[in-house]
Amino acid sequence: MISKKNKTRNDPISPPKFLALGFSAIILTGTFLLELPMATADGTRTSLADAFFTAVSATSVTGLVVVDTGTHWSTFGQIVLLLLFQLGGLGFMTSATWIAMMLNRRISFRERMILQEAMGQYQIQGIVDLIRKVLVYAFTIEGIGALLLTLRFWRDMHFDEALYLGIFQSVSIFNNAGFDLLGSIHGPFAGFPVYGTDIYLNLVNMALIFLGGIGFIVMFDVMEYPKCRKLSLHSKVVLSVTGFLILLGALSLFLLEYSNDATIGNMTWGEKWMAAFFQSITARSGGISTIDIGSMQQSSQFFLIILMFIGAAPGSTGGGIKVTTFAVLIGAVISMIQGKRDVVLFKKRIPEAMVYRSLTVTIIALIVLVSSAMFLSATEDQQFLVIFFEAVSAFGTVGLSMGMTPELSEVGKVFVALLMFLGRLGPLTLAYALTRKKHKDLYRHPEGRIIIG
């Protein structure tokens, strides 16, 4: 007879645990490579805390940095970063599957289960074909983006420099990583504000952020729409809520920042709208900005916090609680106000378990963020709004910053790095990874009532 202890030891690692361990392995490898002297421009060794923070930020496709990417890292270090956020954006299991398919190796059932968890799918059938499509779409979009960006940067530099910058920025922006090399051209931490009024560059970057943030499932649905004339409920929810949040964000930021000379006040009317749309889109998880976030009105900064908390779509390169979670919660509130029992979106009833899952994700995220803000308030000498903004940006894997990240203490760097890691995995996935296998209840307790409100 096999003891319960031995049986537990022989049980395979659950998909969520496997994903957590896989991301951890990538981060540790990245930390080791970035700590090497050859990874820096001046040949000195980067501190362990800075290397670890940067590796986590790249793998979690966040974009918060404690050192300037363009001036601190050598070409080797920058390529390491590019590989980290490419792996982090697509997911290491997606990348591993691609390598296995190139080697003509069969994908096992267990590996398909892990892929199902990583992609947020409800069925395992067709998961390998889905991965093939993901890779084709991702590399195609990154390639087109690299070409368009190279053509623009070629006006300011030699072709080989423009090509390298175009490839790096395309992969970074599509994966919502937020890393940029512009510090090597316009000075450390210059970022994209120097191109704030460049219509061509703004449109290309917004398109890359948008495509990376809506998720591959939605992209497939849209591409198939001309044939089947039908969109899934998931795609309808993602596209409608994403569009609503972008428009609401752009209008709000336009009105709030209209007369702020430190941001868009001195721009033309058209440039103001372009900047407002850019910040609205990038707050969903893009990580790059065309204006100084620290100079924005506090009302605008708090509005960005809300957008960052909601985040992008499931199965995308973005973070946050996800737009579908937000839609389900709003649907639940509307149903409760109307006295209805079911949550209905686009004439489809949402399962009760999905409503509970959405509520769980949101509550866990709020608990994590409130606790993190309290902790960072004790370790960092910054205003609370700056601290809370940074915490939400890290947890939502957004990468926008009000300037606090380079000034983090050693303890703060480690804590924010862990926050980015948690945000990339997703609070619910990490909770599942750290708990035992679920057991079905054999009985139900008698119903009780309490007063609400």
PDB file of C-alpha atoms in Angstrom, residues 229-422:
ATOM      1  CA  ARG A 229     -19.008  36.915 -39.579  1.00  0.00           C
ATOM      2  CA  LYS A 230     -18.971  36.076 -35.892  1.00  0.00           C
ATOM      3  CA  LEU A 231     -17.018  37.166 -32.806  1.00  0.00           C
ATOM      4  CA  SER A 232     -16.777  35.208 -29.566  1.00  0.00           C
ATOM      5  CA  LEU A 233     -18.217  36.665 -26.373  1.00  0.00           C
ATOM      6  CA  HIS A 234     -14.658  37.082 -25.080  1.00  0.00           C
ATOM      7  CA  SER A 235     -13.631  39.190 -28.087  1.00  0.00           C
ATOM      8  CA  LYS A 236     -16.784  41.308 -27.906  1.00  0.00           C
ATOM      9  CA  VAL A 237     -16.166  42.079 -24.233  1.00  0.00           C
ATOM     10  CA  VAL A 238     -12.450  42.809 -24.706  1.00  0.00           C
ATOM     11  CA  LEU A 239     -12.911  45.075 -27.733  1.00  0.00           C
ATOM     12  CA  SER A 240     -15.896  46.982 -26.339  1.00  0.00           C
ATOM     13  CA  VAL A 241     -14.445  47.556 -22.858  1.00  0.00           C
ATOM     14  CA  THR A 242     -10.998  48.369 -24.269  1.00  0.00           C
ATOM     15  CA  GLY A 243     -12.473  50.884 -26.679  1.00  0.00           C
ATOM     16  CA  PHE A 244     -14.605  52.462 -23.948  1.00  0.00           C
ATOM     17  CA  LEU A 245     -11.637  52.795 -21.545  1.00  0.00           C
ATOM     18  CA  ILE A 246      -9.386  54.283 -24.236  1.00  0.00           C
ATOM     19  CA  LEU A 247     -11.978  56.893 -25.201  1.00  0.00           C
ATOM     20  CA  LEU A 248     -12.843  57.678 -21.572  1.00  0.00           C
ATOM     21  CA  GLY A 249      -9.153  57.907 -20.661  1.00  0.00           C
ATOM     22  CA  ALA A 250      -8.288  60.149 -23.597  1.00  0.00           C
ATOM     23  CA  LEU A 251     -11.198  62.515 -22.939  1.00  0.00           C
ATOM     24  CA  SER A 252     -10.456  62.702 -19.205  1.00  0.00           C
ATOM     25  CA  LEU A 253      -6.725  63.309 -19.653  1.00  0.00           C
ATOM     26  CA  PHE A 254      -7.376  65.881 -22.385  1.00  0.00           C
ATOM     27  CA  LEU A 255      -9.646  67.885 -20.102  1.00  0.00           C
ATOM     28  CA  LEU A 256      -7.528  67.479 -16.961  1.00  0.00           C
ATOM     29  CA  GLU A 257      -4.210  68.359 -18.644  1.00  0.00           C
ATOM     30  CA  TYR A 258      -5.475  70.885 -21.192  1.00  0.00           C
ATOM     31  CA  SER A 259      -3.934  73.932 -19.499  1.00  0.00           C
ATOM     32  CA  ASN A 260      -0.964  72.201 -17.819  1.00  0.00           C
ATOM     33  CA  ASP A 261       2.107  73.762 -19.459  1.00  0.00           C
ATOM     34  CA  ALA A 262       4.345  71.037 -17.972  1.00  0.00           C
ATOM     35  CA  THR A 263       2.576  68.351 -20.056  1.00  0.00           C
ATOM     36  CA  ILE A 264       0.307  69.239 -22.999  1.00  0.00           C
ATOM     37  CA  GLY A 265      -0.571  72.875 -22.279  1.00  0.00           C
ATOM     38  CA  ASN A 266       1.796  74.275 -24.933  1.00  0.00           C
ATOM     39  CA  MET A 267       0.821  71.764 -27.619  1.00  0.00           C
ATOM     40  CA  THR A 268      -1.547  72.430 -30.507  1.00  0.00           C
ATOM     41  CA  TRP A 269      -5.125  71.184 -30.236  1.00  0.00           C
ATOM     42  CA  GLY A 270      -4.380  68.108 -32.365  1.00  0.00           C
ATOM     43  CA  GLU A 271      -1.163  67.319 -30.485  1.00  0.00           C
ATOM     44  CA  LYS A 272      -3.053  67.508 -27.185  1.00  0.00           C
ATOM     45  CA  TRP A 273      -5.542  64.887 -28.365  1.00  0.00           C
ATOM     46  CA  MET A 274      -2.727  62.673 -29.648  1.00  0.00           C
ATOM     47  CA  ALA A 275      -0.878  62.881 -26.316  1.00  0.00           C
ATOM     48  CA  ALA A 276      -4.095  62.198 -24.387  1.00  0.00           C
ATOM     49  CA  PHE A 277      -4.860  59.093 -26.488  1.00  0.00           C
ATOM     50  CA  PHE A 278      -1.279  57.879 -26.133  1.00  0.00           C
ATOM     51  CA  GLN A 279      -1.318  58.090 -22.315  1.00  0.00           C
ATOM     52  CA  SER A 280      -4.732  56.417 -22.217  1.00  0.00           C
ATOM     53  CA  ILE A 281      -3.515  53.505 -24.339  1.00  0.00           C
ATOM     54  CA  THR A 282      -0.112  53.109 -22.678  1.00  0.00           C
ATOM     55  CA  ALA A 283      -1.652  53.112 -19.181  1.00  0.00           C
ATOM     56  CA  ARG A 284      -3.256  49.780 -20.056  1.00  0.00           C
ATOM     57  CA  SER A 285       0.249  48.203 -19.800  1.00  0.00           C
ATOM     58  CA  GLY A 286       2.445  49.890 -22.418  1.00  0.00           C
ATOM     59  CA  GLY A 287       5.058  51.358 -20.106  1.00  0.00           C
ATOM     60  CA  ILE A 288       6.230  54.201 -22.351  1.00  0.00           C
ATOM     61  CA  SER A 289       5.010  57.786 -22.223  1.00  0.00           C
ATOM     62  CA  THR A 290       5.242  60.874 -24.427  1.00  0.00           C
ATOM     63  CA  ILE A 291       4.845  63.324 -21.511  1.00  0.00           C
ATOM     64  CA  ASP A 292       6.364  63.558 -18.032  1.00  0.00           C
ATOM     65  CA  ILE A 293       4.064  61.536 -15.755  1.00  0.00           C
ATOM     66  CA  GLY A 294       5.471  63.253 -12.665  1.00  0.00           C
ATOM     67  CA  SER A 295       4.389  66.666 -13.985  1.00  0.00           C
ATOM     68  CA  MET A 296       0.756  65.673 -14.528  1.00  0.00           C
ATOM     69  CA  GLN A 297      -2.080  66.890 -12.333  1.00  0.00           C
ATOM     70  CA  GLN A 298      -2.749  64.649  -9.313  1.00  0.00           C
ATOM     71  CA  SER A 299      -6.234  63.964 -10.666  1.00  0.00           C
ATOM     72  CA  SER A 300      -4.683  62.692 -13.920  1.00  0.00           C
ATOM     73  CA  GLN A 301      -2.160  60.571 -12.042  1.00  0.00           C
ATOM     74  CA  PHE A 302      -4.917  58.965  -9.987  1.00  0.00           C
ATOM     75  CA  PHE A 303      -6.956  58.332 -13.139  1.00  0.00           C
ATOM     76  CA  LEU A 304      -3.920  56.563 -14.637  1.00  0.00           C
ATOM     77  CA  ILE A 305      -3.785  54.413 -11.496  1.00  0.00           C
ATOM     78  CA  ILE A 306      -7.344  53.250 -12.202  1.00  0.00           C
ATOM     79  CA  LEU A 307      -6.496  52.416 -15.826  1.00  0.00           C
ATOM     80  CA  MET A 308      -3.316  50.580 -14.786  1.00  0.00           C
ATOM     81  CA  PHE A 309      -5.258  48.573 -12.192  1.00  0.00           C
ATOM     82  CA  ILE A 310      -7.774  47.405 -14.813  1.00  0.00           C
ATOM     83  CA  GLY A 311      -5.011  46.578 -17.270  1.00  0.00           C
ATOM     84  CA  ALA A 312      -5.164  44.714 -20.575  1.00  0.00           C
ATOM     85  CA  ALA A 313      -6.901  41.579 -21.860  1.00  0.00           C
ATOM     86  CA  PRO A 314      -6.352  37.960 -20.740  1.00  0.00           C
ATOM     87  CA  GLY A 315      -3.889  36.033 -22.889  1.00  0.00           C
ATOM     88  CA  SER A 316      -2.107  39.259 -23.833  1.00  0.00           C
ATOM     89  CA  THR A 317       1.303  40.650 -22.951  1.00  0.00           C
ATOM     90  CA  GLY A 318      -0.315  43.123 -20.537  1.00  0.00           C
ATOM     91  CA  GLY A 319      -1.149  42.926 -16.827  1.00  0.00           C
ATOM     92  CA  GLY A 320      -3.718  44.285 -14.384  1.00  0.00           C
ATOM     93  CA  ILE A 321      -6.866  42.511 -13.198  1.00  0.00           C
ATOM     94  CA  LYS A 322      -7.868  42.380 -16.914  1.00  0.00           C
ATOM     95  CA  VAL A 323     -10.682  44.119 -18.795  1.00  0.00           C
ATOM     96  CA  THR A 324     -12.867  40.990 -18.734  1.00  0.00           C
ATOM     97  CA  THR A 325     -12.690  40.877 -14.932  1.00  0.00           C
ATOM     98  CA  PHE A 326     -13.695  44.541 -14.829  1.00  0.00           C
ATOM     99  CA  ALA A 327     -16.581  43.890 -17.244  1.00  0.00           C
ATOM    100  CA  VAL A 328     -17.918  40.983 -15.179  1.00  0.00           C
ATOM    101  CA  LEU A 329     -17.782  43.034 -11.964  1.00  0.00           C
ATOM    102  CA  ILE A 330     -19.598  45.980 -13.580  1.00  0.00           C
ATOM    103  CA  GLY A 331     -22.143  43.524 -14.989  1.00  0.00           C
ATOM    104  CA  ALA A 332     -22.662  42.043 -11.508  1.00  0.00           C
ATOM    105  CA  VAL A 333     -23.211  45.499  -9.994  1.00  0.00           C
ATOM    106  CA  ILE A 334     -25.748  46.412 -12.706  1.00  0.00           C
ATOM    107  CA  SER A 335     -27.590  43.095 -12.256  1.00  0.00           C
ATOM    108  CA  MET A 336     -27.753  43.603  -8.479  1.00  0.00           C
ATOM    109  CA  ILE A 337     -29.084  47.164  -8.883  1.00  0.00           C
ATOM    110  CA  GLN A 338     -31.712  45.948 -11.338  1.00  0.00           C
ATOM    111  CA  GLY A 339     -32.682  43.101  -9.011  1.00  0.00           C
ATOM    112  CA  LYS A 340     -31.700  40.429 -11.532  1.00  0.00           C
ATOM    113  CA  ARG A 341     -30.196  37.093 -10.602  1.00  0.00           C
ATOM    114  CA  ASP A 342     -27.864  36.548 -13.571  1.00  0.00           C
ATOM    115  CA  VAL A 343     -24.966  38.594 -14.899  1.00  0.00           C
ATOM    116  CA  VAL A 344     -25.559  39.064 -18.621  1.00  0.00           C
ATOM    117  CA  LEU A 345     -23.094  40.419 -21.186  1.00  0.00           C
ATOM    118  CA  PHE A 346     -24.070  40.645 -24.859  1.00  0.00           C
ATOM    119  CA  LYS A 347     -27.159  38.498 -24.176  1.00  0.00           C
ATOM    120  CA  LYS A 348     -24.996  35.729 -22.677  1.00  0.00           C
ATOM    121  CA  ARG A 349     -25.291  34.620 -19.053  1.00  0.00           C
ATOM    122  CA  ILE A 350     -21.972  34.598 -17.193  1.00  0.00           C
ATOM    123  CA  PRO A 351     -21.462  31.496 -14.989  1.00  0.00           C
ATOM    124  CA  GLU A 352     -21.591  32.134 -11.254  1.00  0.00           C
ATOM    125  CA  ALA A 353     -18.115  30.604 -10.821  1.00  0.00           C
ATOM    126  CA  MET A 354     -16.697  33.226 -13.202  1.00  0.00           C
ATOM    127  CA  VAL A 355     -18.260  36.028 -11.177  1.00  0.00           C
ATOM    128  CA  TYR A 356     -16.679  34.619  -7.997  1.00  0.00           C
ATOM    129  CA  ARG A 357     -13.338  34.297  -9.782  1.00  0.00           C
ATOM    130  CA  SER A 358     -13.491  37.930 -10.932  1.00  0.00           C
ATOM    131  CA  LEU A 359     -14.339  39.070  -7.417  1.00  0.00           C
ATOM    132  CA  THR A 360     -11.511  36.962  -5.963  1.00  0.00           C
ATOM    133  CA  VAL A 361      -8.917  38.350  -8.402  1.00  0.00           C
ATOM    134  CA  THR A 362      -9.974  41.923  -7.665  1.00  0.00           C
ATOM    135  CA  ILE A 363     -10.016  41.543  -3.879  1.00  0.00           C
ATOM    136  CA  ILE A 364      -6.616  39.803  -3.840  1.00  0.00           C
ATOM    137  CA  ALA A 365      -5.191  42.547  -6.070  1.00  0.00           C
ATOM    138  CA  LEU A 366      -6.547  45.285  -3.801  1.00  0.00           C
ATOM    139  CA  ILE A 367      -5.182  43.569  -0.677  1.00  0.00           C
ATOM    140  CA  VAL A 368      -1.759  43.189  -2.301  1.00  0.00           C
ATOM    141  CA  LEU A 369      -1.666  46.823  -3.447  1.00  0.00           C
ATOM    142  CA  VAL A 370      -2.839  48.314  -0.151  1.00  0.00           C
ATOM    143  CA  SER A 371      -0.344  46.177   1.792  1.00  0.00           C
ATOM    144  CA  SER A 372       2.439  47.048  -0.656  1.00  0.00           C
ATOM    145  CA  ALA A 373       1.738  50.780  -0.443  1.00  0.00           C
ATOM    146  CA  MET A 374       1.834  50.613   3.357  1.00  0.00           C
ATOM    147  CA  PHE A 375       5.139  48.707   3.300  1.00  0.00           C
ATOM    148  CA  LEU A 376       6.775  51.042   0.761  1.00  0.00           C
ATOM    149  CA  SER A 377       5.570  54.054   2.760  1.00  0.00           C
ATOM    150  CA  ALA A 378       7.714  52.760   5.612  1.00  0.00           C
ATOM    151  CA  THR A 379      10.820  52.072   3.492  1.00  0.00           C
ATOM    152  CA  GLU A 380      10.755  54.942   0.966  1.00  0.00           C
ATOM    153  CA  ASP A 381      10.823  58.707   1.541  1.00  0.00           C
ATOM    154  CA  GLN A 382       8.200  59.687  -1.031  1.00  0.00           C
ATOM    155  CA  GLN A 383       4.681  61.125  -1.140  1.00  0.00           C
ATOM    156  CA  PHE A 384       1.948  58.517  -0.796  1.00  0.00           C
ATOM    157  CA  LEU A 385       0.472  59.109  -4.283  1.00  0.00           C
ATOM    158  CA  VAL A 386       3.924  58.547  -5.815  1.00  0.00           C
ATOM    159  CA  ILE A 387       4.323  55.318  -3.826  1.00  0.00           C
ATOM    160  CA  PHE A 388       0.842  54.061  -4.668  1.00  0.00           C
ATOM    161  CA  PHE A 389       1.345  54.921  -8.362  1.00  0.00           C
ATOM    162  CA  GLU A 390       4.601  52.949  -8.416  1.00  0.00           C
ATOM    163  CA  ALA A 391       3.010  49.960  -6.646  1.00  0.00           C
ATOM    164  CA  VAL A 392       0.090  49.799  -9.074  1.00  0.00           C
ATOM    165  CA  SER A 393       2.430  50.238 -12.039  1.00  0.00           C
ATOM    166  CA  ALA A 394       4.596  47.340 -10.821  1.00  0.00           C
ATOM    167  CA  PHE A 395       1.690  45.032  -9.987  1.00  0.00           C
ATOM    168  CA  GLY A 396      -0.087  45.864 -13.250  1.00  0.00           C
ATOM    169  CA  THR A 397       3.222  45.286 -15.123  1.00  0.00           C
ATOM    170  CA  VAL A 398       2.701  48.701 -16.733  1.00  0.00           C
ATOM    171  CA  GLY A 399       6.075  50.380 -16.233  1.00  0.00           C
ATOM    172  CA  LEU A 400       4.955  53.997 -15.987  1.00  0.00           C
ATOM    173  CA  SER A 401       6.778  55.893 -13.245  1.00  0.00           C
ATOM    174  CA  MET A 402       6.655  59.254 -11.506  1.00  0.00           C
ATOM    175  CA  GLY A 403      10.426  59.084 -10.994  1.00  0.00           C
ATOM    176  CA  MET A 404      10.534  56.992  -7.833  1.00  0.00           C
ATOM    177  CA  THR A 405      12.048  53.769  -9.230  1.00  0.00           C
ATOM    178  CA  PRO A 406      15.703  54.929  -9.646  1.00  0.00           C
ATOM    179  CA  GLU A 407      15.599  56.245  -6.056  1.00  0.00           C
ATOM    180  CA  LEU A 408      14.325  53.022  -4.445  1.00  0.00           C
ATOM    181  CA  SER A 409      16.189  51.666  -1.431  1.00  0.00           C
ATOM    182  CA  GLU A 410      17.690  48.177  -1.627  1.00  0.00           C
ATOM    183  CA  VAL A 411      14.727  46.780   0.321  1.00  0.00           C
ATOM    184  CA  GLY A 412      12.343  48.723  -1.924  1.00  0.00           C
ATOM    185  CA  LYS A 413      13.952  47.303  -5.074  1.00  0.00           C
ATOM    186  CA  VAL A 414      13.490  43.715  -3.898  1.00  0.00           C
ATOM    187  CA  PHE A 415       9.906  44.350  -2.794  1.00  0.00           C
ATOM    188  CA  VAL A 416       8.878  46.085  -6.042  1.00  0.00           C
ATOM    189  CA  ALA A 417      10.567  43.266  -8.000  1.00  0.00           C
ATOM    190  CA  LEU A 418       8.459  40.696  -6.138  1.00  0.00           C
ATOM    191  CA  LEU A 419       5.390  42.832  -6.845  1.00  0.00           C
ATOM    192  CA  MET A 420       6.159  42.763 -10.590  1.00  0.00           C
ATOM    193  CA  PHE A 421       6.646  38.981 -10.456  1.00  0.00           C
ATOM    194  CA  LEU A 422       3.303  38.544  -8.703  1.00  0.00           C
TER     195      LEU A 422
END
